[in-house]
CSV table of C-alpha atoms in Angstrom, one decimal:
chain,number,residue,atom,x,y,z
A,1,UNK,CA,4.4,102.9,319.6
A,2,UNK,CA,7.9,101.5,319.1
A,3,UNK,CA,9.4,98.2,320.1
A,4,UNK,CA,11.7,98.0,323.1
A,5,UNK,CA,13.0,94.5,323.1
A,6,UNK,CA,13.9,93.2,326.5
A,7,UNK,CA,12.9,90.3,328.7
A,8,UNK,CA,10.8,88.6,326.1
A,9,UNK,CA,13.1,89.7,323.3
A,10,UNK,CA,12.8,86.4,321.4
A,11,UNK,CA,9.0,86.5,321.3
A,12,UNK,CA,8.9,90.2,320.2
A,13,UNK,CA,11.6,89.9,317.6
A,14,UNK,CA,11.4,86.5,316.1
A,15,UNK,CA,8.7,87.4,313.7
A,16,UNK,CA,10.3,90.7,312.6
A,17,UNK,CA,13.8,89.3,312.3
A,18,UNK,CA,12.7,86.1,310.6
A,19,UNK,CA,11.0,88.1,307.9
A,20,UNK,CA,14.4,89.0,306.6
A,21,UNK,CA,14.9,85.4,305.6
A,22,UNK,CA,12.0,86.1,303.1
A,23,UNK,CA,9.3,84.4,305.1
A,24,UNK,CA,8.5,83.7,308.7
A,25,UNK,CA,10.7,80.8,309.6
A,26,UNK,CA,11.5,79.0,312.8
A,27,UNK,CA,14.9,79.9,314.3
A,28,UNK,CA,16.4,76.6,313.1
A,29,UNK,CA,15.5,77.5,309.5
A,30,UNK,CA,17.4,80.9,309.5
A,31,UNK,CA,20.5,81.2,307.5
A,32,UNK,CA,23.7,81.0,309.4
A,33,UNK,CA,24.5,84.7,308.8
A,34,UNK,CA,21.0,85.8,309.9
A,35,UNK,CA,21.2,83.6,313.0
A,36,UNK,CA,24.6,85.2,313.8
A,37,UNK,CA,23.0,88.7,313.6
A,38,UNK,CA,20.1,87.5,315.7
A,39,UNK,CA,22.5,86.3,318.4
A,40,UNK,CA,24.4,89.6,318.2
A,41,UNK,CA,21.1,91.4,319.0
A,42,UNK,CA,20.5,89.0,321.9
A,43,UNK,CA,23.9,89.8,323.3
A,44,UNK,CA,23.2,93.5,323.2
A,45,UNK,CA,20.1,92.8,325.3
A,46,UNK,CA,22.1,90.6,327.7
A,47,UNK,CA,24.4,93.4,328.5
A,48,UNK,CA,21.4,95.5,329.6
A,49,UNK,CA,21.0,97.6,326.5
A,50,UNK,CA,17.5,98.0,325.0
A,51,UNK,CA,17.6,96.9,321.4
A,52,UNK,CA,15.0,99.1,319.7
A,53,UNK,CA,13.8,98.8,316.1
A,54,UNK,CA,12.2,101.8,314.4
A,55,UNK,CA,12.1,104.2,317.3
A,56,UNK,CA,10.2,107.4,316.8
A,57,UNK,CA,13.4,109.4,315.9
A,58,UNK,CA,13.8,107.0,312.9
A,59,UNK,CA,10.6,108.5,311.3
A,60,UNK,CA,11.4,112.1,312.0
A,61,UNK,CA,11.7,114.4,309.0
A,62,UNK,CA,14.9,115.8,310.7
A,63,UNK,CA,16.6,112.4,310.8
A,64,UNK,CA,15.7,111.0,307.3
A,65,UNK,CA,19.3,109.8,306.9
A,66,UNK,CA,19.5,108.1,310.3
A,67,UNK,CA,20.2,104.4,310.0
A,68,UNK,CA,20.5,103.8,313.7
A,69,UNK,CA,22.3,105.0,316.8
A,70,UNK,CA,23.9,103.8,320.1
A,71,UNK,CA,23.1,105.9,323.2
A,72,UNK,CA,25.1,104.6,326.1
A,73,UNK,CA,23.7,106.9,328.9
A,74,UNK,CA,20.1,105.9,327.9
A,75,UNK,CA,21.2,102.2,327.4
A,76,UNK,CA,19.7,102.1,323.9
A,77,UNK,CA,20.8,100.6,320.6
A,78,UNK,CA,18.5,101.6,317.8
A,79,UNK,CA,18.2,100.3,314.3
A,80,UNK,CA,16.1,102.3,311.8
A,81,UNK,CA,15.1,99.9,309.1
A,82,UNK,CA,15.6,101.4,305.7
A,83,UNK,CA,12.3,100.1,304.3
A,84,UNK,CA,10.2,100.9,307.4
A,85,UNK,CA,7.5,103.6,307.1
A,86,UNK,CA,6.5,103.5,310.8
A,87,UNK,CA,7.4,101.6,313.9
A,88,UNK,CA,6.5,98.2,312.5
A,89,UNK,CA,9.3,95.9,311.8
A,90,UNK,CA,9.7,94.9,308.1
A,91,UNK,CA,12.0,92.5,306.3
A,92,UNK,CA,15.6,93.2,307.4
A,93,UNK,CA,17.9,94.4,304.6
A,94,UNK,CA,21.7,94.0,304.3
A,95,UNK,CA,21.8,97.7,305.3
A,96,UNK,CA,19.8,97.1,308.4
A,97,UNK,CA,22.1,94.3,309.4
A,98,UNK,CA,25.1,96.5,308.7
A,99,UNK,CA,23.7,99.1,311.0
A,100,UNK,CA,23.2,96.5,313.7
A,101,UNK,CA,26.9,95.5,313.4
A,102,UNK,CA,28.0,99.2,313.4
A,103,UNK,CA,26.0,100.2,316.5
A,104,UNK,CA,27.0,97.0,318.3
A,105,UNK,CA,30.6,98.0,317.8
A,106,UNK,CA,29.8,101.3,319.5
A,107,UNK,CA,28.6,99.3,322.4
A,108,UNK,CA,31.9,97.4,322.6
A,109,UNK,CA,33.7,100.7,322.4
A,110,UNK,CA,31.6,101.9,325.3
A,111,UNK,CA,32.6,98.8,327.3
A,112,UNK,CA,36.4,99.5,326.9
A,113,UNK,CA,36.6,101.7,330.0
A,114,UNK,CA,34.5,99.3,332.1
A,115,UNK,CA,31.4,101.6,332.1
A,116,UNK,CA,28.4,102.0,329.9
A,117,UNK,CA,28.3,105.7,329.9
A,118,UNK,CA,28.7,106.7,326.2
A,119,UNK,CA,32.4,107.3,326.4
A,120,UNK,CA,33.8,105.4,323.5
A,121,UNK,CA,37.3,104.0,323.3
A,122,UNK,CA,39.1,102.2,320.6
A,123,UNK,CA,38.9,98.4,320.6
A,124,UNK,CA,41.8,98.0,318.0
A,125,UNK,CA,45.3,99.3,318.7
A,126,UNK,CA,45.3,101.3,315.5
A,127,UNK,CA,41.7,102.0,314.3
A,128,UNK,CA,42.9,104.3,311.5
A,129,UNK,CA,45.0,101.5,310.0
A,130,UNK,CA,42.0,99.1,310.4
A,131,UNK,CA,39.8,101.6,308.5
A,132,UNK,CA,42.5,102.1,305.8
A,133,UNK,CA,42.8,98.3,305.4
A,134,UNK,CA,39.0,97.6,305.2
A,135,UNK,CA,37.4,100.7,303.7
A,136,UNK,CA,38.0,102.5,300.4
A,137,UNK,CA,39.6,105.9,300.7
A,138,UNK,CA,36.5,107.6,299.3
A,139,UNK,CA,34.4,106.1,302.1
A,140,UNK,CA,36.9,107.2,304.7
A,141,UNK,CA,36.6,110.7,303.3
A,142,UNK,CA,32.8,110.6,303.4
A,143,UNK,CA,32.8,109.4,307.0
A,144,UNK,CA,35.2,112.1,308.1
A,145,UNK,CA,33.1,114.7,306.2
A,146,UNK,CA,29.8,113.4,307.5
A,147,UNK,CA,31.0,113.4,311.1
A,148,UNK,CA,33.0,116.7,310.8
A,149,UNK,CA,31.1,118.0,313.8
A,150,UNK,CA,32.8,115.3,316.0
A,151,UNK,CA,36.2,115.6,317.6
A,152,UNK,CA,39.1,113.7,316.0
A,153,UNK,CA,38.6,111.0,318.6
A,154,UNK,CA,34.8,110.8,317.7
A,155,UNK,CA,35.6,110.5,314.0
A,156,UNK,CA,38.1,107.7,314.8
A,157,UNK,CA,35.5,105.8,316.7
A,158,UNK,CA,33.1,106.1,313.7
A,159,UNK,CA,35.8,104.9,311.3
A,160,UNK,CA,36.5,101.9,313.5
A,161,UNK,CA,32.8,101.1,313.8
A,162,UNK,CA,32.3,101.4,310.0
A,163,UNK,CA,35.3,99.2,309.4
A,164,UNK,CA,34.2,96.5,311.9
A,165,UNK,CA,30.7,96.5,310.3
A,166,UNK,CA,32.2,96.1,306.9
A,167,UNK,CA,34.2,93.1,308.0
A,168,UNK,CA,30.8,91.5,308.5
A,169,UNK,CA,31.6,89.0,311.2
A,170,UNK,CA,28.8,89.1,313.8
A,171,UNK,CA,30.3,86.1,315.6
A,172,UNK,CA,33.5,88.0,316.3
A,173,UNK,CA,31.4,90.9,317.5
A,174,UNK,CA,29.5,88.6,319.8
A,175,UNK,CA,32.8,87.4,321.2
A,176,UNK,CA,33.8,91.0,321.7
A,177,UNK,CA,30.7,91.8,323.6
A,178,UNK,CA,31.2,88.7,325.8
A,179,UNK,CA,34.9,89.6,326.3
A,180,UNK,CA,34.6,93.3,327.0
A,181,UNK,CA,31.0,93.9,328.2
A,182,UNK,CA,30.0,90.9,330.3
């Protein structure tokens, strides 16, 4: 079974997310950064998107390099934890939190046209300039190469999401969700 976190999101996720702080801690004992990511995940849920950790596709031999995905039409945001071997949540790594930020940005991109339908639109006026400012050239090349099956627009949406995730400001992303999605 996999975890779909919804109405009782806090009860289902507190244990799994708090492990990332090295031990099970009450919410008030979480680091500020971790609390910000936790609040970002809550905002995803508030928009009506199921936040899923370690869904079955995460463990597929076909998708061994999948860190997560956003699927607007299915109203799902999935994080595949890098250290998970099955559907059970494990301690959250920096990579897992980066994936949450990346996929949360895809949610904001989906909100830009007023519909949650998987049609992504840029949040920034010049996503390419944002990417060039934040990401090393080698990473931009790797992203374009890794997403070569996407249209130029799709590649631009990926570059913007990678750049926003690299900025590592979940509070700003939370504000974006509130501004554009609620």
